[in-house]
Amino acid sequence: MDIFSNFSQPFLLAVTVTALCFFIALFSFFRTFSLSRRFTPSTKHCNCASSDSNSDAVVPYLNGGFSQMTEISPPPVVLADRRTGSSMMEELVPEITTHALSYLDYPSLCRLSMTNSLMRKAANDDNAWKALYHKDFTLEQDSVRPSNGWKAYYAATRAIVIVNTEFFNILRDKSISAMSRFWLNADYVKCVHASGELFSGYNGVMQSWQLVFNWDQGLNFQVLDVRARVLTDMAWVTMKTYVDMDTGPFNVTNVFEFHNGRWYMVHHHSSVMNGDVEQQIVHG
């Protein structure tokens, strides 16, 4: 069991910020110590005045006139020789920042990005969102390179998982009106129930769900091993479901299309799963 699940989100956020401050202070100390040894001023100064003359030498100004040549003392050494416009957090090793942020969940990472510009830059790091995606969803898409970055891909995947969860809530409520709004009203939509019967077209699919809802026995689903893949205007979700009935577990595939600012289901396929497969529950 994950020990971090016992702590509240504000506590995890405070721990992460404290860890980042510690890394910044540690990095600043070692950098200052290194630079102080590198730039220790020498005690031997160049005497520009002539040693065999009793009078002070004079040199011309660049714009005319004359001035006495005097010994110029060395300028003060700047120990904190940081890059112009950069901060100490920006000079930290990126892996340290990403590792610290990996302990945050989605809401905490979003709240951290709203504190200040420095934290916003750190919380928007693409590697941090990639690590969060693999922690919350699946490692199958490690080779995927999202065109809009991992933060946008995480948000899109989270949205489609929430929509998929809504589908099972409609099944539990046995609401035909909610199901009719959930599906895209198109002739090419299809539904394959566990019985193996295929229903095509919007009207045929709605009639099939009406038959399912007329069945007196309640449906209580446990959804396992959720895997989502999101493209620009299409997404599909695969999962395994267990129902409080004797037929056993099912393999389920749901396909969605994006129209007019929202996701609609266009395909549902359910089939009986053969064999006992141990899977981890993923909460959408």
Coordinates of C-alpha atoms in Angstrom, one line a residue:
M1 CA 0.0 0.0 0.0
D2 CA 1.3 3.4 -1.0
I3 CA 2.3 5.3 2.2
F4 CA 1.6 8.6 0.5
S5 CA -2.1 7.8 0.3
N6 CA -2.4 8.3 4.1
F7 CA -1.6 12.0 3.8
S8 CA -3.7 14.8 2.6
Q9 CA -3.0 16.6 -0.6
P10 CA -2.1 19.9 1.1
F11 CA 0.5 18.0 3.2
L12 CA 2.1 16.4 0.1
L13 CA 2.2 19.8 -1.6
A14 CA 3.9 21.4 1.5
V15 CA 6.4 18.5 1.6
T16 CA 7.3 18.9 -2.1
V17 CA 7.8 22.7 -1.8
T18 CA 10.0 22.1 1.3
A19 CA 12.1 19.6 -0.6
L20 CA 12.5 21.9 -3.5
C21 CA 13.7 24.7 -1.2
F22 CA 16.1 22.3 0.4
F23 CA 17.6 21.4 -2.9
I24 CA 17.9 25.1 -3.9
A25 CA 19.7 26.0 -0.6
L26 CA 22.0 23.0 -0.9
F27 CA 22.8 23.8 -4.6
S28 CA 23.5 27.5 -3.7
F29 CA 25.8 26.6 -0.9
F30 CA 28.1 24.3 -2.9
R31 CA 28.1 26.7 -5.9
T32 CA 29.1 29.7 -3.6
F33 CA 31.8 27.6 -2.0
S34 CA 33.2 26.6 -5.3
L35 CA 33.3 30.1 -6.8
S36 CA 34.8 31.6 -3.7
R37 CA 37.8 29.3 -4.0
R38 CA 38.0 29.9 -7.8
F39 CA 38.0 33.7 -7.6
T40 CA 40.2 34.4 -4.6
P41 CA 41.9 37.8 -5.3
S42 CA 45.7 37.8 -5.6
T43 CA 47.8 40.0 -3.3
K44 CA 50.3 41.0 -6.1
H45 CA 49.1 44.1 -7.9
C46 CA 50.6 45.6 -11.0
N47 CA 52.4 49.0 -10.3
C48 CA 51.7 51.0 -13.4
A49 CA 53.7 54.0 -12.2
S50 CA 57.3 54.4 -13.3
S51 CA 59.8 53.2 -10.7
D52 CA 62.7 55.4 -11.9
S53 CA 60.8 58.7 -11.9
N54 CA 59.9 60.9 -9.0
S55 CA 57.0 62.5 -10.7
D56 CA 53.6 60.8 -11.3
A57 CA 53.0 59.7 -14.9
V58 CA 50.2 61.4 -16.9
V59 CA 48.1 59.8 -19.6
P60 CA 45.6 61.4 -22.0
Y61 CA 41.8 60.9 -21.8
L62 CA 40.2 59.4 -24.8
N63 CA 38.2 62.6 -25.3
G64 CA 41.1 65.0 -24.6
G65 CA 42.8 66.3 -21.5
F66 CA 45.1 64.5 -19.1
S67 CA 44.9 62.6 -15.8
Q68 CA 47.3 61.2 -13.3
M69 CA 47.9 57.4 -13.6
T70 CA 47.1 55.8 -10.3
E71 CA 47.1 52.3 -9.1
I72 CA 43.7 50.6 -9.8
S73 CA 42.5 48.3 -7.2
P74 CA 40.8 45.1 -8.4
P75 CA 37.0 45.1 -8.6
P76 CA 35.1 43.2 -5.9
V77 CA 34.5 39.5 -6.7
V78 CA 30.9 38.5 -7.3
L79 CA 30.6 35.1 -5.7
A80 CA 27.1 34.3 -6.9
D81 CA 28.0 34.3 -10.6
R82 CA 24.6 33.1 -11.9
R83 CA 23.4 33.5 -15.4
T84 CA 21.6 36.7 -16.1
G85 CA 17.8 36.4 -15.6
S86 CA 18.0 32.8 -14.2
S87 CA 17.0 31.5 -10.8
M88 CA 18.5 28.9 -8.6
M89 CA 15.7 26.5 -9.4
E90 CA 16.4 26.9 -13.1
E91 CA 20.0 25.9 -12.4
L92 CA 19.0 22.7 -10.5
V93 CA 19.4 19.4 -12.2
P94 CA 16.1 18.8 -14.0
E95 CA 15.9 15.2 -12.7
I96 CA 15.8 16.5 -9.1
T97 CA 12.8 18.8 -9.8
T98 CA 11.0 16.1 -11.7
H99 CA 11.6 13.5 -8.9
A100 CA 10.3 15.9 -6.3
L101 CA 7.2 16.7 -8.3
S102 CA 6.5 13.0 -9.0
Y103 CA 5.1 12.6 -5.4
L104 CA 2.2 15.0 -6.2
D105 CA -1.1 14.0 -7.7
Y106 CA -3.0 15.8 -10.4
P107 CA -4.9 18.3 -8.2
S108 CA -1.8 19.2 -6.2
L109 CA 0.3 19.7 -9.3
C110 CA -2.3 22.0 -10.7
R111 CA -2.5 24.0 -7.5
L112 CA 1.3 24.3 -7.4
S113 CA 1.3 25.8 -10.9
M114 CA -0.9 28.7 -9.6
T115 CA 1.4 29.8 -6.7
N116 CA 3.9 31.9 -8.7
S117 CA 5.7 32.0 -12.1
L118 CA 8.6 29.9 -10.9
M119 CA 6.4 27.1 -9.6
R120 CA 4.2 27.4 -12.7
K121 CA 7.3 26.7 -14.9
A122 CA 8.3 23.8 -12.8
A123 CA 4.8 22.3 -12.6
N124 CA 4.4 22.6 -16.4
D125 CA 7.5 20.5 -17.1
D126 CA 6.8 17.9 -19.7
N127 CA 8.7 15.2 -17.9
A128 CA 6.7 15.7 -14.7
W129 CA 3.5 15.2 -16.6
K130 CA 4.8 12.1 -18.4
A131 CA 5.7 10.6 -15.0
L132 CA 2.3 11.4 -13.6
Y133 CA 0.6 9.9 -16.7
H134 CA 2.5 6.6 -16.3
K135 CA 1.7 6.6 -12.6
D136 CA -2.1 7.2 -13.0
F137 CA -2.8 5.4 -16.2
T138 CA -0.5 2.9 -18.0
L139 CA 3.1 2.4 -19.0
E140 CA 2.1 0.9 -22.4
Q141 CA 2.4 4.3 -24.1
D142 CA 6.0 5.1 -23.0
S143 CA 7.0 5.4 -26.7
V144 CA 4.2 7.8 -27.5
R145 CA 5.2 11.4 -28.3
P146 CA 2.1 13.6 -27.9
S147 CA 2.1 16.5 -30.3
N148 CA 0.8 19.0 -27.7
G149 CA 2.9 17.6 -24.8
W150 CA 2.3 15.2 -21.9
K151 CA 0.3 17.7 -19.9
A152 CA -2.4 18.1 -22.7
Y153 CA -2.3 14.3 -23.3
Y154 CA -2.8 13.7 -19.6
A155 CA -5.8 16.0 -19.5
A156 CA -7.3 14.4 -22.6
T157 CA -6.9 10.9 -21.2
R158 CA -8.3 11.9 -17.9
A159 CA -11.4 13.4 -19.6
I160 CA -12.0 10.2 -21.6
V161 CA -11.6 8.0 -18.5
I162 CA -14.2 10.2 -16.8
V163 CA -16.6 9.8 -19.7
N164 CA -16.1 6.0 -19.7
T165 CA -16.9 6.0 -16.0
E166 CA -20.1 7.9 -16.7
F167 CA -21.1 5.1 -19.1
F168 CA -21.1 2.6 -16.2
N169 CA -23.0 5.0 -13.9
I170 CA -25.7 5.1 -16.6
L171 CA -25.8 1.3 -16.6
R172 CA -26.2 1.2 -12.8
D173 CA -29.0 3.8 -12.9
K174 CA -30.6 2.0 -15.9
S175 CA -31.5 5.4 -17.4
I176 CA -32.5 5.1 -21.1
S177 CA -32.7 8.9 -21.5
A178 CA -29.1 9.4 -20.3
M179 CA -28.0 6.6 -22.5
S180 CA -29.7 8.2 -25.5
R181 CA -27.7 11.4 -24.9
F182 CA -24.5 9.5 -24.4
W183 CA -24.4 7.9 -27.8
L184 CA -23.8 9.7 -31.1
N185 CA -27.0 9.8 -33.2
A186 CA -25.5 8.3 -36.3
D187 CA -26.3 5.3 -38.6
Y188 CA -22.8 3.8 -38.2
V189 CA -22.8 3.3 -34.4
K190 CA -22.7 -0.3 -33.2
C191 CA -23.2 -2.3 -30.1
V192 CA -22.3 -5.9 -29.3
H193 CA -23.6 -7.2 -26.0
A194 CA -22.2 -10.2 -24.1
S195 CA -24.7 -12.4 -25.8
G196 CA -22.9 -11.9 -29.1
E197 CA -25.8 -10.1 -30.8
L198 CA -24.9 -7.1 -33.0
F199 CA -27.1 -4.0 -33.1
S200 CA -26.4 -1.3 -35.7
G201 CA -27.6 2.3 -36.1
Y202 CA -28.7 4.6 -33.3
N203 CA -32.3 3.4 -33.0
G204 CA -31.2 -0.3 -32.9
V205 CA -28.6 0.4 -30.3
M206 CA -31.2 2.3 -28.1
Q207 CA -33.6 -0.6 -28.4
S208 CA -31.0 -3.0 -27.2
W209 CA -30.3 -1.0 -24.1
Q210 CA -33.9 -0.7 -23.4
L211 CA -34.1 -4.5 -23.3
V212 CA -31.1 -4.6 -20.9
F213 CA -32.7 -2.1 -18.6
N214 CA -36.0 -3.9 -18.5
W215 CA -34.2 -6.8 -17.0
D216 CA -35.1 -6.8 -13.3
Q217 CA -31.7 -7.9 -12.0
G218 CA -29.5 -4.9 -11.0
L219 CA -26.1 -4.4 -12.5
N220 CA -23.2 -3.7 -10.2
F221 CA -20.0 -3.4 -12.2
Q222 CA -16.4 -3.6 -10.9
V223 CA -14.1 -2.1 -13.6
L224 CA -10.5 -3.3 -13.8
D225 CA -7.4 -2.7 -15.9
V226 CA -8.6 0.4 -17.7
R227 CA -6.4 1.4 -20.7
A228 CA -7.2 4.5 -22.8
R229 CA -5.8 5.8 -26.1
V230 CA -6.7 9.3 -27.2
L231 CA -6.2 10.8 -30.7
T232 CA -7.4 14.1 -32.0
D233 CA -11.1 13.3 -32.3
M234 CA -11.2 9.6 -31.5
A235 CA -10.5 7.6 -28.4
W236 CA -11.0 4.0 -27.3
V237 CA -10.9 2.4 -23.9
T238 CA -10.4 -1.3 -23.1
M239 CA -11.1 -2.8 -19.7
K240 CA -12.3 -5.9 -17.8
T241 CA -15.5 -5.8 -15.9
Y242 CA -16.9 -8.1 -13.2
V243 CA -20.6 -8.2 -12.6
D244 CA -22.5 -9.7 -9.7
M245 CA -23.8 -12.6 -11.7
D246 CA -22.7 -16.1 -12.6
T247 CA -21.5 -15.4 -16.1
G248 CA -18.1 -14.3 -15.0
P249 CA -15.8 -11.4 -16.1
F250 CA -16.1 -9.6 -19.4
N251 CA -13.7 -8.0 -21.9
V252 CA -15.1 -4.6 -22.8
T253 CA -14.1 -2.1 -25.5
N254 CA -15.7 1.4 -25.8
V255 CA -15.0 3.7 -28.8
F256 CA -15.7 7.5 -28.6
E257 CA -15.8 10.3 -31.1
F258 CA -15.4 14.0 -30.4
H259 CA -18.2 16.2 -31.8
N260 CA -19.3 19.7 -30.9
G261 CA -17.1 20.0 -27.8
R262 CA -17.9 16.6 -26.2
W263 CA -17.2 12.9 -26.5
Y264 CA -19.9 10.5 -27.8
M265 CA -19.9 6.8 -27.7
V266 CA -20.0 5.2 -31.2
H267 CA -19.1 1.6 -30.4
H268 CA -19.5 -0.8 -27.5
H269 CA -18.3 -4.4 -27.4
S270 CA -18.6 -6.8 -24.5
S271 CA -17.6 -10.5 -24.5
V272 CA -17.1 -13.2 -21.9
M273 CA -13.4 -13.5 -20.7
N274 CA -12.0 -17.0 -20.5
G275 CA -9.7 -17.8 -17.7
D276 CA -8.9 -16.1 -14.5
V277 CA -6.6 -13.1 -15.0
E278 CA -5.3 -11.1 -12.0
Q279 CA -5.5 -7.4 -12.7
Q280 CA -5.1 -4.2 -10.8
I281 CA -8.1 -2.0 -10.3
V282 CA -7.9 1.5 -11.9
H283 CA -10.3 4.1 -10.6
G284 CA -11.4 6.5 -13.2

